[in-house]
């Protein structure tokens, strides 16, 4: 690639004045501070184009060598959701019934979670996120991918942010192990299930654990060296 082809001017960037910067960040902080992981979903449908655009947002995430090592499987089909619920609950029965350490179960106690996952069928959408160990900047390539976990984590964070901005509730669900998703979603074995996002409107009377309201403040999470 010639030096002229290698770069293009940065487009669409405009510098904000400092008050506008403060306003934008405050508005985003205010909005995202209301985001909660929810486990009580309404079965009201969510139009597919909203899910598509949220995934487009996720697809803008930065990634190692721009290989975009992710694949999203968006599921609204009731039969597939039922299969996922069954497989997830089977894993969770083992998890809660002995596989998890006492320490882990103690940490989960304030969340009140158990092996029942009805939301996997109630919620209108499940989005299974897969991480690709190999790929490239274009589909069909077979190059090594880099910083796969970091990249897919960033894309998932942006997906959650996009869904929240549309007024949707999410749950970041990680039944372990998640191998069953590979088969149910028809993905290649070279991809690793990364997370299962549950997406929809909060149910009427939806409750969230008090524990999840505890947020560390700036001084606890930050060191400035300035
Ligand atoms: N996957 C289980 C257990 C679980 C683990 C963590 I770490 C959580 O933050 C929440 C749940 C479940 O979904 O119940």
PDB file of N, CA and C and ligand atoms in Angstrom, residues 39 88 91-92 95-96 99-100 104-105 107-108 111-117 119 171-176, ligand 1:
ATOM      1  N   UNK A  39     -33.013  -8.831  36.064  1.00  0.00           N
ATOM      2  CA  UNK A  39     -33.315 -10.254  35.862  1.00  0.00           C
ATOM      3  C   UNK A  39     -34.818 -10.505  35.740  1.00  0.00           C
ATOM      4  N   UNK A  88     -28.620 -23.715  29.836  1.00  0.00           N
ATOM      5  CA  UNK A  88     -28.035 -22.835  30.859  1.00  0.00           C
ATOM      6  C   UNK A  88     -28.449 -23.316  32.253  1.00  0.00           C
ATOM      7  N   UNK A  91     -26.410 -26.250  33.444  1.00  0.00           N
ATOM      8  CA  UNK A  91     -25.086 -25.851  33.968  1.00  0.00           C
ATOM      9  C   UNK A  91     -25.232 -25.191  35.337  1.00  0.00           C
ATOM     10  N   UNK A  92     -26.228 -24.340  35.461  1.00  0.00           N
ATOM     11  CA  UNK A  92     -26.381 -23.588  36.714  1.00  0.00           C
ATOM     12  C   UNK A  92     -26.765 -24.520  37.873  1.00  0.00           C
ATOM     13  N   UNK A  95     -23.603 -25.729  39.023  1.00  0.00           N
ATOM     14  CA  UNK A  95     -22.850 -24.631  39.633  1.00  0.00           C
ATOM     15  C   UNK A  95     -23.344 -24.399  41.065  1.00  0.00           C
ATOM     16  N   UNK A  96     -24.644 -24.178  41.204  1.00  0.00           N
ATOM     17  CA  UNK A  96     -25.182 -23.883  42.542  1.00  0.00           C
ATOM     18  C   UNK A  96     -25.221 -25.120  43.427  1.00  0.00           C
ATOM     19  N   UNK A  99     -20.515 -27.144  42.220  1.00  0.00           N
ATOM     20  CA  UNK A  99     -19.298 -26.773  41.503  1.00  0.00           C
ATOM     21  C   UNK A  99     -18.705 -25.447  41.998  1.00  0.00           C
ATOM     22  N   UNK A 100     -19.576 -24.532  42.398  1.00  0.00           N
ATOM     23  CA  UNK A 100     -19.077 -23.230  42.872  1.00  0.00           C
ATOM     24  C   UNK A 100     -18.507 -23.353  44.280  1.00  0.00           C
ATOM     25  N   UNK A 104     -17.471 -18.212  46.449  1.00  0.00           N
ATOM     26  CA  UNK A 104     -18.198 -17.681  45.289  1.00  0.00           C
ATOM     27  C   UNK A 104     -19.700 -17.569  45.621  1.00  0.00           C
ATOM     28  N   UNK A 105     -20.228 -18.622  46.219  1.00  0.00           N
ATOM     29  CA  UNK A 105     -21.663 -18.586  46.554  1.00  0.00           C
ATOM     30  C   UNK A 105     -21.957 -17.476  47.564  1.00  0.00           C
ATOM     31  N   UNK A 107     -20.370 -14.677  47.742  1.00  0.00           N
ATOM     32  CA  UNK A 107     -20.314 -13.404  47.005  1.00  0.00           C
ATOM     33  C   UNK A 107     -21.610 -13.176  46.234  1.00  0.00           C
ATOM     34  N   UNK A 108     -22.240 -14.258  45.795  1.00  0.00           N
ATOM     35  CA  UNK A 108     -23.480 -14.132  45.016  1.00  0.00           C
ATOM     36  C   UNK A 108     -24.713 -13.974  45.897  1.00  0.00           C
ATOM     37  N   UNK A 111     -26.987 -11.061  45.656  1.00  0.00           N
ATOM     38  CA  UNK A 111     -27.703 -10.891  44.384  1.00  0.00           C
ATOM     39  C   UNK A 111     -28.966 -11.753  44.340  1.00  0.00           C
ATOM     40  N   UNK A 112     -28.985 -12.786  45.171  1.00  0.00           N
ATOM     41  CA  UNK A 112     -30.166 -13.651  45.220  1.00  0.00           C
ATOM     42  C   UNK A 112     -30.358 -14.514  43.984  1.00  0.00           C
ATOM     43  N   UNK A 113     -29.287 -14.755  43.229  1.00  0.00           N
ATOM     44  CA  UNK A 113     -29.419 -15.580  42.018  1.00  0.00           C
ATOM     45  C   UNK A 113     -29.501 -17.061  42.378  1.00  0.00           C
ATOM     46  N   UNK A 114     -30.127 -17.824  41.511  1.00  0.00           N
ATOM     47  CA  UNK A 114     -30.137 -19.288  41.669  1.00  0.00           C
ATOM     48  C   UNK A 114     -30.139 -19.925  40.287  1.00  0.00           C
ATOM     49  N   UNK A 115     -30.465 -21.219  40.235  1.00  0.00           N
ATOM     50  CA  UNK A 115     -30.345 -21.920  38.946  1.00  0.00           C
ATOM     51  C   UNK A 115     -31.558 -21.743  38.035  1.00  0.00           C
ATOM     52  N   UNK A 116     -32.534 -20.952  38.452  1.00  0.00           N
ATOM     53  CA  UNK A 116     -33.701 -20.720  37.595  1.00  0.00           C
ATOM     54  C   UNK A 116     -33.458 -19.484  36.724  1.00  0.00           C
ATOM     55  N   UNK A 117     -33.606 -19.656  35.423  1.00  0.00           N
ATOM     56  CA  UNK A 117     -33.320 -18.542  34.506  1.00  0.00           C
ATOM     57  C   UNK A 117     -34.486 -18.319  33.553  1.00  0.00           C
ATOM     58  N   UNK A 119     -35.898 -15.726  32.644  1.00  0.00           N
ATOM     59  CA  UNK A 119     -35.720 -14.556  31.762  1.00  0.00           C
ATOM     60  C   UNK A 119     -35.123 -14.940  30.409  1.00  0.00           C
ATOM     61  N   UNK A 171     -29.074  -7.926  30.917  1.00  0.00           N
ATOM     62  CA  UNK A 171     -28.347  -8.722  31.898  1.00  0.00           C
ATOM     63  C   UNK A 171     -27.142  -9.315  31.196  1.00  0.00           C
ATOM     64  N   UNK A 172     -25.991  -9.137  31.807  1.00  0.00           N
ATOM     65  CA  UNK A 172     -24.772  -9.773  31.313  1.00  0.00           C
ATOM     66  C   UNK A 172     -24.731 -11.149  31.949  1.00  0.00           C
ATOM     67  N   UNK A 173     -25.050 -12.156  31.181  1.00  0.00           N
ATOM     68  CA  UNK A 173     -25.219 -13.486  31.759  1.00  0.00           C
ATOM     69  C   UNK A 173     -24.063 -14.380  31.306  1.00  0.00           C
ATOM     70  N   UNK A 174     -23.477 -15.081  32.265  1.00  0.00           N
ATOM     71  CA  UNK A 174     -22.337 -15.933  31.933  1.00  0.00           C
ATOM     72  C   UNK A 174     -22.481 -17.314  32.556  1.00  0.00           C
ATOM     73  N   UNK A 175     -23.439 -18.097  32.053  1.00  0.00           N
ATOM     74  CA  UNK A 175     -23.509 -19.462  32.565  1.00  0.00           C
ATOM     75  C   UNK A 175     -22.193 -20.148  32.228  1.00  0.00           C
ATOM     76  N   UNK A 176     -21.590 -20.825  33.202  1.00  0.00           N
ATOM     77  CA  UNK A 176     -20.268 -21.412  32.938  1.00  0.00           C
ATOM     78  C   UNK A 176     -20.348 -22.938  33.065  1.00  0.00           C
TER      79      UNK A 176
HETATM   80  N1  LIG B   1     -23.638 -17.752  36.255  1.00  0.00           N
HETATM   81  C1  LIG B   1     -24.383 -17.866  37.497  1.00  0.00           C
HETATM   82  C2  LIG B   1     -23.627 -17.346  38.665  1.00  0.00           C
HETATM   83  C3  LIG B   1     -23.291 -15.915  38.691  1.00  0.00           C
HETATM   84  C4  LIG B   1     -21.963 -15.538  38.737  1.00  0.00           C
HETATM   85  C5  LIG B   1     -21.613 -14.230  38.859  1.00  0.00           C
HETATM   86  I1  LIG B   1     -19.666 -13.737  39.082  1.00  0.00           I
HETATM   87  C6  LIG B   1     -22.598 -13.225  38.911  1.00  0.00           C
HETATM   88  O1  LIG B   1     -22.227 -11.897  39.013  1.00  0.00           O
HETATM   89  C7  LIG B   1     -23.938 -13.595  38.858  1.00  0.00           C
HETATM   90  C8  LIG B   1     -24.255 -14.927  38.743  1.00  0.00           C
HETATM   91  C9  LIG B   1     -25.769 -17.219  37.357  1.00  0.00           C
HETATM   92  O2  LIG B   1     -26.010 -16.537  36.367  1.00  0.00           O
HETATM   93  O3  LIG B   1     -26.615 -17.424  38.214  1.00  0.00           O
END
